[in-house]
XYZ file of C-alpha atoms in Angstrom:
561
model
C -44.808 5.390 -17.212
C -45.495 8.760 -18.807
C -41.937 8.804 -20.161
C -42.388 5.375 -21.777
C -45.610 6.480 -23.495
C -43.906 9.644 -24.745
C -41.005 7.603 -26.152
C -43.444 5.239 -27.863
C -45.318 8.127 -29.532
C -42.051 9.630 -30.726
C -40.885 6.295 -32.099
C -44.155 5.885 -34.035
C -43.764 9.355 -35.529
C -40.144 8.675 -36.512
C -41.046 5.289 -37.968
C -43.741 6.878 -40.136
C -41.240 9.454 -41.400
C -38.715 6.711 -42.142
C -41.316 4.612 -44.016
C -42.253 7.591 -46.169
C -38.617 7.941 -47.158
C -38.357 4.275 -48.080
C -41.568 4.398 -50.136
C -40.378 7.385 -52.132
C -36.882 5.941 -52.593
C -33.581 7.568 -51.702
C -33.379 9.079 -55.195
C -36.069 11.583 -54.282
C -33.771 12.896 -51.507
C -30.882 13.935 -53.671
C -30.458 17.215 -51.875
C -27.841 17.231 -49.109
C -30.019 18.835 -46.439
C -32.731 16.216 -46.952
C -30.192 13.409 -46.590
C -28.990 15.001 -43.371
C -32.580 15.089 -42.150
C -32.893 11.392 -42.909
C -29.646 10.627 -41.055
C -30.890 12.551 -38.027
C -34.175 10.604 -38.109
C -32.333 7.263 -38.087
C -29.941 8.362 -35.310
C -32.788 9.632 -33.142
C -34.672 6.387 -33.642
C -31.679 4.305 -32.573
C -31.122 6.487 -29.518
C -34.726 6.061 -28.428
C -34.571 2.285 -28.948
C -31.382 2.018 -26.894
C -32.841 4.194 -24.157
C -35.934 2.023 -23.987
C -33.738 -1.111 -23.915
C -31.726 0.281 -20.991
C -34.909 0.735 -18.975
C -35.294 -3.039 -18.893
C -31.767 -3.702 -17.591
C -31.534 -4.488 -13.815
C -28.911 -1.819 -13.103
C -31.156 0.836 -14.646
C -33.807 0.057 -12.029
C -31.510 0.880 -9.103
C -32.446 4.036 -7.181
C -30.336 7.069 -7.981
C -28.935 7.141 -4.427
C -27.579 3.573 -4.657
C -26.196 4.106 -8.167
C -24.479 7.279 -6.977
C -22.886 5.378 -4.105
C -21.573 2.793 -6.584
C -20.045 5.623 -8.623
C -18.233 6.941 -5.560
C -16.859 3.540 -4.550
C -15.584 2.923 -8.087
C -13.422 6.059 -8.056
C -9.624 5.669 -7.639
C -9.725 8.429 -5.015
C -11.838 6.140 -2.833
C -8.963 3.634 -2.546
C -6.493 3.728 0.381
C -3.281 5.606 -0.304
C -4.755 7.810 -3.045
C -2.351 10.606 -2.113
C 1.011 9.108 -3.008
C 4.133 10.570 -4.513
C 2.542 10.410 -7.981
C -0.708 11.939 -6.721
C -1.067 14.197 -9.776
C -1.057 11.149 -12.040
C -3.637 9.550 -9.753
C -5.739 12.696 -9.954
C -5.737 12.598 -13.766
C -6.783 8.946 -13.649
C -9.569 9.819 -11.228
C -10.891 12.599 -13.466
C -10.865 10.303 -16.505
C -12.888 7.743 -14.542
C -15.481 10.393 -13.684
C -15.672 11.427 -17.330
C -16.222 7.814 -18.438
C -18.996 7.205 -15.906
C -20.788 10.439 -16.788
C -20.860 9.501 -20.491
C -22.304 5.975 -20.292
C -25.936 6.961 -20.764
C -28.340 9.843 -20.204
C -29.489 8.590 -16.785
C -25.965 7.960 -15.489
C -24.905 11.417 -16.645
C -27.895 13.056 -14.982
C -27.168 11.263 -11.701
C -23.447 12.093 -11.861
C -24.033 15.773 -12.653
C -26.500 16.044 -9.792
C -23.991 14.600 -7.263
C -21.889 17.408 -5.860
C -19.591 14.985 -3.990
C -18.814 13.170 -7.253
C -16.877 16.264 -8.404
C -15.015 16.970 -5.163
C -11.616 16.457 -6.879
C -10.842 19.751 -8.645
C -7.963 20.111 -11.117
C -6.766 23.714 -10.959
C -4.025 23.068 -13.517
C -6.661 23.162 -16.283
C -9.069 26.108 -16.469
C -11.918 24.141 -18.158
C -11.640 21.324 -15.600
C -11.428 23.823 -12.748
C -14.527 25.737 -13.829
C -16.507 22.535 -14.444
C -15.408 21.008 -11.135
C -16.239 24.086 -9.072
C -19.625 24.441 -10.745
C -20.606 20.796 -10.268
C -19.241 20.464 -6.730
C -21.562 23.319 -5.657
C -21.061 23.901 -1.926
C -19.490 20.561 -0.981
C -15.953 20.253 0.381
C -13.285 19.889 -2.322
C -9.717 18.641 -2.699
C -7.759 20.939 -5.004
C -4.758 20.077 -7.173
C -2.695 23.122 -8.153
C 0.734 23.803 -9.612
C 3.250 26.436 -8.516
C 3.355 29.394 -9.167
C -0.143 30.420 -8.123
C 0.223 34.197 -7.856
C -1.783 36.081 -10.529
C -3.134 32.845 -12.068
C -6.604 31.471 -12.714
C -6.001 28.886 -9.994
C -5.276 31.637 -7.484
C -8.458 33.543 -8.266
C -10.594 30.394 -8.233
C -9.099 29.330 -4.889
C -9.923 32.723 -3.480
C -13.577 32.354 -4.482
C -13.915 28.899 -2.895
C -11.321 29.050 -0.108
C -13.743 28.106 2.658
C -14.692 24.877 0.812
C -11.133 23.566 0.370
C -10.499 20.640 2.734
C -7.488 19.287 0.821
C -4.717 20.941 -1.193
C -2.087 19.194 -3.331
C 0.581 21.580 -4.565
C 3.120 20.502 -7.172
C 6.445 22.264 -7.608
C 7.670 22.006 -11.247
C 11.258 20.888 -11.992
C 12.443 24.427 -12.771
C 11.496 25.449 -9.218
C 12.932 22.380 -7.484
C 15.441 24.383 -5.413
C 13.255 27.416 -4.716
C 11.812 28.159 -1.291
C 8.534 29.957 -2.184
C 8.464 32.779 0.356
C 5.675 34.548 -1.571
C 3.108 31.739 -1.180
C 1.577 33.458 1.854
C 0.541 36.285 -0.467
C -0.576 33.983 -3.304
C -2.707 31.514 -1.372
C -6.017 32.679 0.119
C -7.073 31.781 3.656
C -8.123 28.111 3.801
C -9.790 27.869 7.219
C -11.158 24.329 6.695
C -8.018 22.758 5.216
C -7.435 19.286 6.684
C -4.894 17.727 4.301
C -1.877 19.382 2.647
C 0.336 17.570 0.130
C 3.391 19.272 -1.390
C 5.549 17.458 -3.925
C 8.316 18.381 -6.345
C 8.093 16.979 -9.849
C 11.545 15.450 -9.895
C 12.310 11.759 -9.928
C 15.905 11.497 -8.766
C 17.605 12.628 -5.607
C 19.861 15.622 -6.335
C 22.624 16.498 -3.876
C 22.876 20.014 -5.328
C 19.526 21.026 -3.844
C 19.675 22.754 -0.454
C 18.966 20.772 2.737
C 15.664 21.159 4.548
C 15.890 23.991 7.050
C 13.468 22.962 9.776
C 14.289 25.953 11.938
C 13.345 28.556 9.296
C 10.149 27.363 7.669
C 8.516 29.642 5.050
C 4.961 30.629 5.889
C 2.689 29.578 3.002
C -0.725 30.623 4.311
C -1.874 34.129 5.267
C -3.689 32.596 8.238
C -2.729 29.322 9.974
C -5.043 26.449 8.892
C -6.073 25.378 12.384
C -7.905 22.256 11.156
C -4.920 20.823 9.287
C -4.237 17.263 10.505
C -2.448 15.588 7.558
C 0.824 16.802 6.043
C 2.515 14.969 3.133
C 5.872 16.148 1.764
C 7.599 14.405 -1.134
C 10.926 15.294 -2.737
C 11.026 18.613 -0.913
C 13.886 20.901 0.077
C 11.747 23.005 2.438
C 9.186 22.488 5.179
C 6.027 24.648 5.262
C 5.674 27.093 8.132
C 2.653 28.712 9.715
C 1.270 25.276 10.607
C 0.048 24.180 14.018
C 2.326 21.154 14.462
C 0.542 20.224 17.653
C -2.630 19.507 15.635
C -1.083 17.073 13.121
C -2.211 13.442 13.323
C -0.513 12.221 10.092
C 2.948 13.252 8.881
C 4.772 11.732 5.895
C 8.153 12.965 4.616
C 9.687 11.017 1.730
C 12.470 11.481 -0.834
C 13.607 14.784 0.635
C 16.917 16.588 0.758
C 19.180 16.223 3.840
C 17.623 17.012 7.189
C 19.400 18.194 10.360
C 18.927 15.561 13.072
C 18.650 17.898 16.097
C 16.141 20.078 14.199
C 14.105 16.990 13.257
C 13.980 15.858 16.890
C 12.878 19.335 17.992
C 10.122 19.390 15.341
C 8.812 15.933 16.250
C 8.593 16.867 19.909
C 5.954 19.435 18.939
C 3.792 16.878 17.064
C 2.210 15.528 20.226
C -0.988 14.258 18.541
C 0.675 12.223 15.778
C -0.992 8.893 15.059
C 0.962 7.930 11.921
C 4.509 8.970 11.018
C 6.421 8.021 7.847
C 10.077 8.988 7.279
C 11.452 7.383 4.114
C 14.554 8.249 2.078
C 15.403 11.296 4.175
C 19.191 11.733 4.526
C 19.979 12.590 8.146
C 22.932 14.908 8.772
C 24.695 16.120 11.932
C 24.358 12.711 13.546
C 27.357 13.515 15.730
C 24.913 15.621 17.761
C 22.425 12.755 18.079
C 23.066 11.982 21.745
C 22.874 15.653 22.678
C 19.620 16.105 20.722
C 17.883 13.230 22.489
C 19.699 13.938 25.778
C 18.305 10.865 27.466
C 14.726 11.960 26.741
C 13.332 10.168 23.666
C 10.488 11.758 21.738
C 7.244 10.658 23.360
C 4.266 10.472 21.010
C 1.562 8.843 23.142
C -0.998 8.673 20.306
C 1.372 7.173 17.704
C -0.038 3.982 16.184
C 2.072 3.486 13.033
C 5.735 4.401 12.597
C 7.488 3.722 9.273
C 11.239 4.280 8.877
C 13.097 3.220 5.769
C 15.467 3.799 2.927
C 15.605 2.495 -0.613
C 18.720 4.160 -2.007
C 20.506 6.213 0.647
C 22.363 5.317 3.825
C 19.928 4.058 6.422
C 20.261 5.810 9.777
C 17.819 3.477 11.432
C 19.677 3.078 14.711
C 19.622 6.826 15.358
C 15.987 7.210 14.377
C 14.956 4.248 16.506
C 16.670 5.744 19.534
C 14.721 8.947 18.923
C 11.365 7.515 19.992
C 9.909 6.027 23.132
C 7.807 3.116 21.890
C 4.367 2.515 23.359
C 2.540 -0.783 23.736
C 0.071 0.188 20.985
C 2.462 0.789 18.084
C 3.104 -0.996 14.796
C 6.710 -0.336 13.770
C 7.671 -0.799 10.104
C 11.326 -0.752 9.045
C 12.690 -1.353 5.558
C 15.955 -0.924 3.747
C 19.267 -2.215 4.990
C 22.826 -1.082 5.403
C 25.315 -2.540 7.833
C 26.579 0.911 8.816
C 23.164 1.741 10.283
C 23.375 -0.959 12.950
C 25.775 0.756 15.331
C 24.197 1.665 18.628
C 20.979 -0.231 17.972
C 18.783 -0.385 21.094
C 18.394 -3.752 22.736
C 15.191 -5.397 23.921
C 12.447 -3.289 25.429
C 8.924 -3.618 26.738
C 7.777 -3.020 23.160
C 8.939 -6.469 21.995
C 8.475 -8.424 25.216
C 4.805 -9.070 24.425
C 5.497 -10.633 21.005
C 4.659 -14.340 20.846
C 4.335 -14.834 17.053
C 7.109 -14.527 14.475
C 6.976 -14.872 10.666
C 9.983 -15.039 8.340
C 9.562 -14.794 4.576
C 12.240 -15.133 1.939
C 10.178 -14.826 -1.233
C 12.188 -13.358 -4.091
C 15.063 -11.086 -5.023
C 12.689 -8.125 -5.321
C 11.011 -8.674 -1.959
C 14.075 -9.635 0.025
C 13.723 -10.909 3.588
C 10.612 -9.951 5.534
C 10.166 -10.407 9.285
C 6.874 -9.925 11.102
C 6.289 -10.122 14.823
C 3.201 -9.516 16.951
C 1.570 -10.395 20.225
C -1.946 -11.036 21.482
C -2.791 -7.333 21.085
C -3.239 -6.638 17.331
C -2.342 -2.957 17.837
C 1.316 -3.775 18.567
C 3.682 -5.334 16.027
C 6.924 -5.157 14.076
C 7.720 -5.383 10.360
C 11.345 -5.496 9.206
C 12.038 -5.679 5.466
C 15.661 -6.333 4.466
C 15.444 -5.436 0.807
C 17.573 -7.110 -1.875
C 18.657 -9.861 0.532
C 17.758 -13.427 -0.285
C 18.807 -16.887 0.812
C 21.207 -18.513 0.311
C 23.611 -15.803 1.445
C 27.104 -15.986 2.761
C 27.557 -16.089 6.504
C 29.244 -12.691 6.383
C 26.285 -11.053 4.632
C 23.732 -12.687 6.950
C 25.472 -11.688 10.167
C 24.443 -7.968 10.030
C 20.814 -8.883 9.360
C 20.802 -11.339 12.259
C 22.340 -8.697 14.494
C 19.849 -6.065 13.403
C 16.636 -8.061 13.629
C 17.395 -10.155 16.704
C 18.795 -7.017 18.319
C 15.403 -5.411 17.763
C 13.592 -8.464 19.085
C 15.824 -8.852 22.122
C 15.009 -11.930 24.170
C 13.104 -14.474 22.086
C 11.898 -16.484 25.079
C 8.275 -15.413 24.538
C 8.010 -16.574 20.906
C 5.789 -19.659 20.881
C 4.554 -19.716 17.261
C 6.970 -19.455 14.343
C 6.398 -19.514 10.576
C 9.262 -19.864 8.089
C 8.583 -19.457 4.376
C 11.495 -19.801 1.964
C 12.706 -21.313 -1.283
C 15.658 -22.676 0.708
C 14.278 -23.924 3.999
C 17.519 -25.797 4.630
C 19.210 -22.382 4.899
C 16.339 -20.484 6.508
C 15.925 -22.697 9.589
C 19.604 -22.477 10.682
C 19.319 -18.687 10.339
C 17.451 -18.691 13.666
C 19.093 -19.213 17.055
C 18.033 -22.000 19.367
C 14.514 -21.147 20.572
C 13.246 -23.545 23.254
C 10.033 -21.519 23.655
C 8.702 -22.407 20.184
C 5.960 -25.038 20.410
C 4.355 -24.522 16.974
C 6.273 -24.340 13.699
C 4.908 -23.907 10.193
C 7.529 -24.525 7.498
C 6.461 -23.433 3.993
C 8.771 -24.733 1.275
C 8.326 -22.463 -1.764
C 10.475 -24.485 -4.148
C 9.233 -25.203 -7.663
C 6.584 -27.851 -8.263
C 7.548 -31.086 -9.995
C 10.655 -32.284 -8.205
C 12.191 -35.729 -8.144
C 13.044 -37.657 -4.998
C 16.691 -36.605 -5.333
C 15.667 -33.062 -4.305
C 14.138 -34.213 -1.026
C 17.485 -34.027 0.781
C 17.073 -30.236 1.137
C 13.788 -30.649 2.967
C 15.282 -33.434 5.094
C 18.099 -31.060 6.043
C 15.539 -28.435 7.076
C 13.691 -31.052 9.157
C 16.867 -32.015 11.022
C 17.609 -28.320 11.663
C 14.102 -27.833 13.098
C 14.667 -30.594 15.635
C 17.922 -28.942 16.762
C 16.835 -25.289 16.766
C 13.384 -25.834 18.272
C 13.802 -28.738 20.701
C 10.405 -28.386 22.419
C 8.155 -28.518 19.359
C 4.661 -29.831 20.054
C 3.079 -29.171 16.640
C 4.788 -29.109 13.228
C 3.331 -28.245 9.822
C 5.324 -28.667 6.616
C 3.941 -27.359 3.312
C 6.008 -28.509 0.362
C 5.865 -29.589 -3.279
C 8.590 -32.123 -2.468
C 7.401 -35.643 -1.924
C 8.214 -36.468 1.663
C 10.724 -36.571 4.467
C 12.368 -39.946 4.453
C 14.312 -39.824 7.723
C 11.875 -39.568 10.601
C 13.938 -41.440 13.173
C 15.070 -38.167 14.756
C 11.500 -36.925 15.196
C 11.115 -35.848 18.861
C 8.855 -38.021 20.954
C 7.097 -35.030 22.509
C 5.904 -33.908 19.037
C 2.173 -34.484 19.401
C 1.053 -33.450 15.927
C 2.967 -33.567 12.671
C 1.141 -32.646 9.453
C 2.692 -32.835 5.987
C 0.896 -30.853 3.245
C 1.761 -31.806 -0.310
C 0.603 -30.128 -3.529
C -2.193 -32.214 -4.972
C -1.099 -33.853 -8.228
C -3.494 -34.894 -10.995
C -3.147 -38.192 -12.797
C -0.004 -38.091 -14.878
C 1.287 -35.008 -13.066
C 4.910 -35.259 -12.007
C 3.984 -33.937 -8.552
C 2.291 -37.279 -7.795
C 4.560 -40.299 -7.845
C 4.305 -43.822 -6.628
C 5.999 -42.788 -3.368
C 2.834 -40.987 -2.228
C 0.359 -43.448 -3.670
C -1.947 -45.062 -1.061
C 0.468 -47.964 -0.465
C 3.653 -46.140 -1.450
C 6.713 -45.861 0.799
C 5.971 -42.256 1.824
C 2.492 -42.863 3.202
C 3.604 -46.148 4.754
C 6.415 -44.351 6.603
C 4.083 -41.537 7.669
C 1.564 -43.991 9.110
C 4.284 -45.727 11.096
C 5.342 -42.454 12.716
C 1.864 -40.953 13.147
C 2.343 -38.263 10.513
C -0.868 -36.823 9.091
C -0.594 -36.509 5.294
C -2.768 -34.014 3.392
C -2.855 -32.661 -0.130
C -3.691 -29.152 -1.293
C -3.926 -27.146 -4.480
C -1.222 -24.642 -5.319
C -3.639 -21.762 -4.682
C -4.460 -23.045 -1.180
C -1.216 -22.146 0.560
C -1.769 -20.657 4.015
C -1.931 -16.904 4.535
C 1.071 -16.415 6.779
C 0.890 -12.612 7.156
C 0.121 -11.378 10.646
C -3.029 -9.184 10.717
C -2.413 -5.447 10.380
C 1.391 -5.637 10.189
C 2.012 -5.245 6.454
C 0.588 -2.163 4.693
C -2.062 -2.847 2.075
C -0.235 -0.786 -0.556
C 3.315 0.534 -0.688
C 5.543 0.472 2.371
C 5.455 4.255 2.685
C 1.647 4.465 2.635
C -0.442 5.045 5.728
């Protein structure tokens, strides 16, 4: 209240000054300094008016604590997967967002500057940003972004002064140092006793075979004292693995886009990571696979706390069969596999207790970019399988489909426990025959993703898929078909034990080509459906069912946690 009265008094004083100027006329203020004084009077008046206006807005009445929480939630760093391969770009975006929020108005800036946690992301690559971030973060824990080299730099001295506050460190290796193993980092970096997350990435986009392979047996020590609280380690595009780290304390390990890695050394390293909960190995060329059997030696790597395992490749040969044989799968694991190469199928393990509990299976064939996606899960949501065959799309030749069938159904083993199946494809007539005969399936959802606005001549594809369903899944009890096509005309082969058959058709407005006389109230489609007990429903295009199994697909990129 006192502030409002003070603003009102100041506005009255400014208004009187402004009126005096108008009464005298602008000609009496021909001198430059007097005109500047007038300009300042007008600007101050507008600022006070706007400030008073803001006080009446609902958001301005929120307590500072709630507004500060909104600021935190709005930050990019608050989103899952903030530390990705392009984490330095994400950091710059995050800093810009903080700058924007702190310059909206006086109150927002005061709240932002008073929040130490709002400035917990510190950019050591810029001295002004580093000094401002360290000053505003006060004594709160910080995540530091720095660029190699650090020795005898401002970043090194600032890290030394705040070493005990650093809970996260992202270190970027520039392109000119892409093949250098920085043995001197232990002398450049200060002790970071509270470090929990370490991210090291090389600023290089393409895989280069000239760079040396990762030597997992001789790892350069990068800290003067081991960071005993370190639990997350992220390596991207690296040719070396940091040493002086307590591997037995790691809960999250992600290695992506690296140089070749020796398979026996990798197995030996993973055996030490006994507390791992999430492991990501993507685009890591594996060498010395001829020693694979000797490295495992009948004793797969047991990681009893592992909950998420991601193995994949986007541009190099996929050694999935060897990596899969490396681990002993628990009953509380979600396994994510992506990438595909026929050469990686040899020696693939057959069915295991890991897949025997699966009773739900989802197949998606969405687009050329997505490829084929398989999801499987059981009653326990903590156990599941995701297999993504990239760049594969129906219709394919039989020869090209055979390796994928061998790979996925080899992983699944015996399919006798699958009772619920969902198939989503633009060519359901090809997708249904892709599956073997599965007598255990009692529920089938068939989602036809063909274009909207088809004529009756296109219905033969859906009829072919319907006939294939009857053959492949002979014990169906419930069938759902979602399709923009008009209807299935041949229902004579519909099994008698099918208790519920529902046909969902995209709702068409008057004059829309998706609604024809066939599906009018007395049209031939609805007449035929009534005769055979088929339930007919209509839906909007944005009402298609969510077919993803809970917790199986990552919320962001495949290589994220």
